[in-house]
Tab-separated table of N, CA and C and ligand atoms in Angstrom:
chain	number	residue	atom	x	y	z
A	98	UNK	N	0.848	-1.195	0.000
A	98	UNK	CA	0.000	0.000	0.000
A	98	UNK	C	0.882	1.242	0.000
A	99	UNK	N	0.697	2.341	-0.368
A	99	UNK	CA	1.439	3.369	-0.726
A	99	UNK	C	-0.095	4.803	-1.154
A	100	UNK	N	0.790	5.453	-0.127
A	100	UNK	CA	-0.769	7.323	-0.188
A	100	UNK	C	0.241	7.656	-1.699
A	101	UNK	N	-0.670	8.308	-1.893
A	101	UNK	CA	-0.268	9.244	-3.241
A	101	UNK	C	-0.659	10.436	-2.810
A	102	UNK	N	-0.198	11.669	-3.008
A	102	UNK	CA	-0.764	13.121	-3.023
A	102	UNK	C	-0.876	13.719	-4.523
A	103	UNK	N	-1.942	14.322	-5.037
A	103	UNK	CA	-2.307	14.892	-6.337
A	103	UNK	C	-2.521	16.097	-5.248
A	104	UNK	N	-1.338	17.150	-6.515
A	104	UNK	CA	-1.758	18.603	-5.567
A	104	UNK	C	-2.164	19.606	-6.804
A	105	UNK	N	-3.432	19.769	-6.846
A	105	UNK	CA	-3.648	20.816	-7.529
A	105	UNK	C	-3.612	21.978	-8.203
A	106	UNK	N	-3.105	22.936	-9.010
A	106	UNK	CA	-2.811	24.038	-9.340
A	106	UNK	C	-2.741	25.315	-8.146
A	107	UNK	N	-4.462	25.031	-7.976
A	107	UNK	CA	-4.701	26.092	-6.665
A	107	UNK	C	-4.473	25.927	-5.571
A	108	UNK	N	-3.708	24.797	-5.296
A	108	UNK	CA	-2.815	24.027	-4.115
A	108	UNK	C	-3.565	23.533	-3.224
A	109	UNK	N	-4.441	23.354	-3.369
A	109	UNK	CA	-5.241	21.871	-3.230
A	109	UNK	C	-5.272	20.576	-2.968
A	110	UNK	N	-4.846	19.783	-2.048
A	110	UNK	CA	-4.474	18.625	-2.360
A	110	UNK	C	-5.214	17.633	-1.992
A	111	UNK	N	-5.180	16.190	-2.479
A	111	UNK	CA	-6.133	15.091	-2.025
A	111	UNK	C	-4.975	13.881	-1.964
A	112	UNK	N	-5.334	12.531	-1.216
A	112	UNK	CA	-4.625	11.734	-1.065
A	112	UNK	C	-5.076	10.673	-1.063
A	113	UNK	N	-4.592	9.815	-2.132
A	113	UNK	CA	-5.133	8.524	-2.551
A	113	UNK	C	-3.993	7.321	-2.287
A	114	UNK	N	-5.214	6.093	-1.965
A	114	UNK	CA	-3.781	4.850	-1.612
A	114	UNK	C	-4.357	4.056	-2.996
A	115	UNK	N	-2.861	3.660	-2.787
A	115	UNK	CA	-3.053	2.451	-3.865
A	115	UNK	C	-3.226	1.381	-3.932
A	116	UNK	N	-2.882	0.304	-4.358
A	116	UNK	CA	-3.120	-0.785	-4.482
A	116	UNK	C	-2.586	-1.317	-5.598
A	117	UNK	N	-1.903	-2.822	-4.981
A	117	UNK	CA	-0.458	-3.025	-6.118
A	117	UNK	C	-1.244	-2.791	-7.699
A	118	UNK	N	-0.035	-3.481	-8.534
A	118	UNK	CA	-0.510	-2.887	-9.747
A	118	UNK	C	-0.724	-1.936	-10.870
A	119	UNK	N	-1.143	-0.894	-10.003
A	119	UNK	CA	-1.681	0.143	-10.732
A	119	UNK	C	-0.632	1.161	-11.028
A	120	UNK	N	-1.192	2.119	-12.073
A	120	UNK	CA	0.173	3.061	-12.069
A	120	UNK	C	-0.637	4.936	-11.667
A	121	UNK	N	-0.158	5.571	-11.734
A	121	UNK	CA	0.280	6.894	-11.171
A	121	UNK	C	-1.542	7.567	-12.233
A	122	UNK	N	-1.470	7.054	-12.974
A	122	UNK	CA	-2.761	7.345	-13.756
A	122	UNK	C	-3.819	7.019	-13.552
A	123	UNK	N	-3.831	5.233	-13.473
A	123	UNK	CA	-4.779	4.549	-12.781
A	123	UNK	C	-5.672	5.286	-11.547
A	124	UNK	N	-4.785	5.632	-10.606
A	124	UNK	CA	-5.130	5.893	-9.480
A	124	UNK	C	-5.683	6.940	-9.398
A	125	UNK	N	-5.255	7.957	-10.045
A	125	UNK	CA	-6.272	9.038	-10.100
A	125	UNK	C	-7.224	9.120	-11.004
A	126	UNK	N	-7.580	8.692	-11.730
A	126	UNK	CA	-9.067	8.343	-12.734
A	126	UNK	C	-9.737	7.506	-11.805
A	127	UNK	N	-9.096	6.944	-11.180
A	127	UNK	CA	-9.567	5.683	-9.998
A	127	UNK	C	-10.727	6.241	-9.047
A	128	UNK	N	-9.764	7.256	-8.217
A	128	UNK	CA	-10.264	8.297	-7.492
A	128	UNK	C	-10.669	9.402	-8.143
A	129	UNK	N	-11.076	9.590	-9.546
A	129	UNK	CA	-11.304	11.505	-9.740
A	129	UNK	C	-11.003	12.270	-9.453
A	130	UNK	N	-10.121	12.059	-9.501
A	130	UNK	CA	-8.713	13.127	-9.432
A	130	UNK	C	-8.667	14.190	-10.501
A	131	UNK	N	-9.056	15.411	-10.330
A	131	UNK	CA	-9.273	16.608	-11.448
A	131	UNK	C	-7.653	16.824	-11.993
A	132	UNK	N	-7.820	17.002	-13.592
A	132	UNK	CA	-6.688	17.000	-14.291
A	132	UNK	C	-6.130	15.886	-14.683
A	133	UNK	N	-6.612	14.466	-14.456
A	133	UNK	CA	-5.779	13.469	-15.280
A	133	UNK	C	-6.834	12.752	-16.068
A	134	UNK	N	-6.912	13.413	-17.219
A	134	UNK	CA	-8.280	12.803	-18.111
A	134	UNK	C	-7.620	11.262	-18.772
A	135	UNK	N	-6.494	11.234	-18.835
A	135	UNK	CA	-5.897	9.840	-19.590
A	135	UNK	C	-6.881	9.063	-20.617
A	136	UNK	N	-7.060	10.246	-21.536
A	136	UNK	CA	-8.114	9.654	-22.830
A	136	UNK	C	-7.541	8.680	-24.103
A	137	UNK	N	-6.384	7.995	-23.588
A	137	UNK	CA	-5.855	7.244	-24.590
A	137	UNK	C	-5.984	5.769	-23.245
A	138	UNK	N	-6.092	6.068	-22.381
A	138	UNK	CA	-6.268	4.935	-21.719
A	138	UNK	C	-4.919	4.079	-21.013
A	139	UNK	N	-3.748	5.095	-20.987
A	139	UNK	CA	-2.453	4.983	-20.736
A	139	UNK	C	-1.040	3.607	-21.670
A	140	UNK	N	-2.131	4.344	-23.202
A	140	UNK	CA	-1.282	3.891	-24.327
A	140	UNK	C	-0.429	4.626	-24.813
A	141	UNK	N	0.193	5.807	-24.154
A	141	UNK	CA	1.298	6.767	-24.228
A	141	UNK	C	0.998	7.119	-25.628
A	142	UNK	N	0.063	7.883	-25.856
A	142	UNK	CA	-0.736	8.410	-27.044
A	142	UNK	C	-1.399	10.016	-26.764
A	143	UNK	N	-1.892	10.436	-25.829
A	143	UNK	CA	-2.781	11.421	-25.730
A	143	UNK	C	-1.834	12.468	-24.995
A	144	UNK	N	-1.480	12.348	-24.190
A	144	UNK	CA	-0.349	13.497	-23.004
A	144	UNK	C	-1.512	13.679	-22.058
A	145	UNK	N	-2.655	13.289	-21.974
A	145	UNK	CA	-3.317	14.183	-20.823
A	145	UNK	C	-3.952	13.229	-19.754
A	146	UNK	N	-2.603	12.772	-19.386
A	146	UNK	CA	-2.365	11.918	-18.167
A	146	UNK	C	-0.414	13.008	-17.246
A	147	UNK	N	-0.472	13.750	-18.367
A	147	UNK	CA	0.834	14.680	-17.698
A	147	UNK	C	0.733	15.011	-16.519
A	148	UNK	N	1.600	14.906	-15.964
A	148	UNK	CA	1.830	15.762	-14.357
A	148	UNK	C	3.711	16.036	-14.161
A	149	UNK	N	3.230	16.558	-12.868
A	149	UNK	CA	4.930	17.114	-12.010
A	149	UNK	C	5.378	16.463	-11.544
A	150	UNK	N	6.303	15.676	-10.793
A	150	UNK	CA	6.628	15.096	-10.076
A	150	UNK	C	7.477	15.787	-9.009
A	151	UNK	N	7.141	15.838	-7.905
A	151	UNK	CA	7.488	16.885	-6.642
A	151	UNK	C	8.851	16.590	-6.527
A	152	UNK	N	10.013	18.178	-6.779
A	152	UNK	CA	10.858	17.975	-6.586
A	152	UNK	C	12.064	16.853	-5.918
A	153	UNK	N	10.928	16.597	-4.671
A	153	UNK	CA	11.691	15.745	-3.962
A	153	UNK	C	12.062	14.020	-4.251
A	154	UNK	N	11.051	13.908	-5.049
A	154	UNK	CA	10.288	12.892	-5.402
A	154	UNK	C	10.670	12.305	-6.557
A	155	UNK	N	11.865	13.440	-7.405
A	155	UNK	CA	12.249	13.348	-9.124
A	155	UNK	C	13.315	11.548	-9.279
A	156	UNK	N	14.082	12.079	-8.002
A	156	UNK	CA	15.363	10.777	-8.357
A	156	UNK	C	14.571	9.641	-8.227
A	157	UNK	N	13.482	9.351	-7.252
A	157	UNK	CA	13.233	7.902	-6.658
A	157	UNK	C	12.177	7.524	-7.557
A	158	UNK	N	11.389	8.617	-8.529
A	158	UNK	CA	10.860	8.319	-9.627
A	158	UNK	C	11.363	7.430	-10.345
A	159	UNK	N	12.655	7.993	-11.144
A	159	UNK	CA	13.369	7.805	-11.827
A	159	UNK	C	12.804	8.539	-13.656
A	160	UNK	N	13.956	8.403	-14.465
A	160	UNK	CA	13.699	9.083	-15.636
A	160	UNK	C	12.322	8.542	-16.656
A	161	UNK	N	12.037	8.629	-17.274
A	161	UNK	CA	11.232	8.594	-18.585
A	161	UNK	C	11.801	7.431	-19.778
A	162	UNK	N	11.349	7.072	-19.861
A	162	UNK	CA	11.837	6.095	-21.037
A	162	UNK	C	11.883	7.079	-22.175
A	163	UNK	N	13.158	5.927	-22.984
A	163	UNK	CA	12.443	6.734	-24.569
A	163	UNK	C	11.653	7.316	-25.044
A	164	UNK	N	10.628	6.714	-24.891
A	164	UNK	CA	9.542	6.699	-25.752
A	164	UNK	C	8.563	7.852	-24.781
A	165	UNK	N	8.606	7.746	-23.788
A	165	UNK	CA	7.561	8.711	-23.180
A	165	UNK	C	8.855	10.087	-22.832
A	166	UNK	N	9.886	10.318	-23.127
A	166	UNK	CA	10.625	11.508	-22.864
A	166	UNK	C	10.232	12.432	-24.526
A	167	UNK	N	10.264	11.462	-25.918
A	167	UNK	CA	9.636	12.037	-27.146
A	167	UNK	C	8.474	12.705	-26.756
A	168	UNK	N	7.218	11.315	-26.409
A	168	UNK	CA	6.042	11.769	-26.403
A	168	UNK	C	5.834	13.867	-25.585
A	169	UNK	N	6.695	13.433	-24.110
A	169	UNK	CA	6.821	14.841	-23.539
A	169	UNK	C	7.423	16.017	-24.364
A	170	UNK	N	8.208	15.727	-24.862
A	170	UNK	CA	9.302	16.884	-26.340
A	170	UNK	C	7.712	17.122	-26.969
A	171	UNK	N	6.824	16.295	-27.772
A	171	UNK	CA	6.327	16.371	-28.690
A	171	UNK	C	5.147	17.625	-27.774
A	172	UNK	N	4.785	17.402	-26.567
A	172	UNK	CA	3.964	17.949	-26.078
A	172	UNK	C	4.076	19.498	-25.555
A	173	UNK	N	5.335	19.224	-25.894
A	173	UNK	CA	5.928	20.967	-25.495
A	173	UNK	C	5.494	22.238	-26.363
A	174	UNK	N	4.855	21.615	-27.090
A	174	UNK	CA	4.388	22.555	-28.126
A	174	UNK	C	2.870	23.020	-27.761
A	175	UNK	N	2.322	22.244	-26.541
A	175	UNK	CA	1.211	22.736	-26.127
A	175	UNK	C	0.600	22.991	-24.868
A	176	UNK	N	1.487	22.554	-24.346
A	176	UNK	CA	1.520	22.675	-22.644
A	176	UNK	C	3.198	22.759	-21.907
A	177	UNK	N	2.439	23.082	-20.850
A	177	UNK	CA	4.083	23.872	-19.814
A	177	UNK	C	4.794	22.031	-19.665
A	178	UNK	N	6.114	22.001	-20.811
A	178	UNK	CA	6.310	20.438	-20.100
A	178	UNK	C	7.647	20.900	-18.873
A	179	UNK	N	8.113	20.509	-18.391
A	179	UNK	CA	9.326	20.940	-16.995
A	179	UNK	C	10.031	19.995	-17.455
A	180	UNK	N	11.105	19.912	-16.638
A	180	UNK	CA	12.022	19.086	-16.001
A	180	UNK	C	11.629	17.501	-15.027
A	181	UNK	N	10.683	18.402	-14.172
A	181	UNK	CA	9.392	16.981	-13.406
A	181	UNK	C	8.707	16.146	-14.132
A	182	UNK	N	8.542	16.886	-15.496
A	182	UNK	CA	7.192	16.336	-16.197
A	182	UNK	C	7.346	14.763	-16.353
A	183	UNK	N	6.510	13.898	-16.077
A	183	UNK	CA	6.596	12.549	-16.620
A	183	UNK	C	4.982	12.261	-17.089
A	184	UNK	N	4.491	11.093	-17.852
A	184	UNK	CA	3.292	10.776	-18.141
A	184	UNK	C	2.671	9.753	-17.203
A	185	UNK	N	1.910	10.157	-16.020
A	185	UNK	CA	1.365	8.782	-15.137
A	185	UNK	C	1.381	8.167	-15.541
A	186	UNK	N	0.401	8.023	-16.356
A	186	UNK	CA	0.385	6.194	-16.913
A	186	UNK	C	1.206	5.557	-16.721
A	187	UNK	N	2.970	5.836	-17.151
A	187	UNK	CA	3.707	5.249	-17.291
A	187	UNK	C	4.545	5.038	-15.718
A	188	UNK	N	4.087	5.630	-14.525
A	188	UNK	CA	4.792	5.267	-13.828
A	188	UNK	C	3.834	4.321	-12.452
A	189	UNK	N	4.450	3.088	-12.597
A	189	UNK	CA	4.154	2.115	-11.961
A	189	UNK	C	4.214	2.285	-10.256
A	190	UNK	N	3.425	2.091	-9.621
A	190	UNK	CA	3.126	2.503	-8.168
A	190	UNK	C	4.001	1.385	-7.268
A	191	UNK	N	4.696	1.659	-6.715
A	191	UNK	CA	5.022	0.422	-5.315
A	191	UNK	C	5.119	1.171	-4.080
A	192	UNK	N	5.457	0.563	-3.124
A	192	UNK	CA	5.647	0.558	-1.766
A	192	UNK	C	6.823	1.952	-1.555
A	193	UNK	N	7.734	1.752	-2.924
A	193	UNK	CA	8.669	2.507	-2.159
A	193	UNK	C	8.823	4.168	-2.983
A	194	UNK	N	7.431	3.964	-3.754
A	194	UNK	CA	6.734	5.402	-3.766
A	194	UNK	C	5.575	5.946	-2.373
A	195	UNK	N	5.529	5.315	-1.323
A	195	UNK	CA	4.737	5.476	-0.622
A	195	UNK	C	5.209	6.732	-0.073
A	196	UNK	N	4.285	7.945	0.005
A	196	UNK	CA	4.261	9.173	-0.089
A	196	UNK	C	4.807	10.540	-0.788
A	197	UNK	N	4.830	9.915	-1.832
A	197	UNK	CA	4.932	10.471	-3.229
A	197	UNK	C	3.503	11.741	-3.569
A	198	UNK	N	4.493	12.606	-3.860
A	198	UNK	CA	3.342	14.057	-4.468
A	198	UNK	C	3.657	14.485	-5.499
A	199	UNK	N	2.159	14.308	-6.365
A	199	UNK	CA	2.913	14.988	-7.725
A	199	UNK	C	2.146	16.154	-7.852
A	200	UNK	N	2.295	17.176	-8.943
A	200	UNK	CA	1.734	18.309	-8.881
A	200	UNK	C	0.858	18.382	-10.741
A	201	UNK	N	-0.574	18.642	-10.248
A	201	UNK	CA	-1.153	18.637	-11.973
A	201	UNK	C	-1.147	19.684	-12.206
A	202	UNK	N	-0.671	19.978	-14.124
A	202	UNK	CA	-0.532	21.033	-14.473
A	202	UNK	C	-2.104	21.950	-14.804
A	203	UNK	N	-1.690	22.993	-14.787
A	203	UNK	CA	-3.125	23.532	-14.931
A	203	UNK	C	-3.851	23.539	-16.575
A	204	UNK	N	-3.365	22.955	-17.451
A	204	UNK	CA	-3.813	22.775	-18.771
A	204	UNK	C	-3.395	21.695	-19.522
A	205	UNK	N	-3.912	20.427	-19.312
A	205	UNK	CA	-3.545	19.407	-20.565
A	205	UNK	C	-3.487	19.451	-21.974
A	206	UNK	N	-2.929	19.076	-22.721
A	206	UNK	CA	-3.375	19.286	-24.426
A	206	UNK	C	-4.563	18.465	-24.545
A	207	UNK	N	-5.041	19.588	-25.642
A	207	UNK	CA	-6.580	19.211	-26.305
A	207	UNK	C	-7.366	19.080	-25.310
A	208	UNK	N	-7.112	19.448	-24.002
A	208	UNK	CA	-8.699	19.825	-23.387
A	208	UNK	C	-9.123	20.901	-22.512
B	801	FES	FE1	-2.647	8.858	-22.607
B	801	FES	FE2	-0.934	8.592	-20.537
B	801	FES	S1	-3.051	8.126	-20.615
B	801	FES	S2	-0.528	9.284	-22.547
């Protein structure tokens, strides 16, 4: 089991547990979590599963794959991407993310 924090633009925050399995996307569509529409269904296709990943939080993340560091490049053309930026979907939840905060951006692409 592992809390998650989704902190809102207007700094806001809510806190969701997980449950093995799931990834960083899951969980907040899970819970309705405002800002992670994940309309591709976390087929690293849409970007609007994007978020921050809280400074503190960047190393034990770890980086972006290939393929989802493009997808983020490609998205820069329509939203604020950072340095934090990673795509939930793609990041897999365990134990030793347990209290992990990420931060949603205030505008996804295309919605
Ligand atoms: Fe579409 Fe993550 S859910 S890219």
């Amino acid at each position: 089991m592992a809390k998650i924090t989704y902190i809102q633009p207007d700094g806001s925050a809510r806190t969701c547990v997980n449950f093995e399995g799931m990834t960083l996307m899951h969980l907040a569509v899970g819970n309705l979590v405002d800002g992670i529409d994940a309309l591709c269904g976390g087929m690293m296709q849409c970007g609007t599963c994007h978020c921050y990943i809280d400074d503190a939080w960047t190393e034990r993340v770890g980086p972006p794959s290939d393929d989802e560091a493009a997808m983020l490049e490609a998205l820069a053309d329509s939203v604020d991407v950072r340095p934090t930026s990673r795509l939930s979907c793609q990041i897999q939840l365990g134990e030793e993310l347990d209290g992990l905060v990420v931060h949603i951006p205030s505008d996804q692409p295309g919605v």
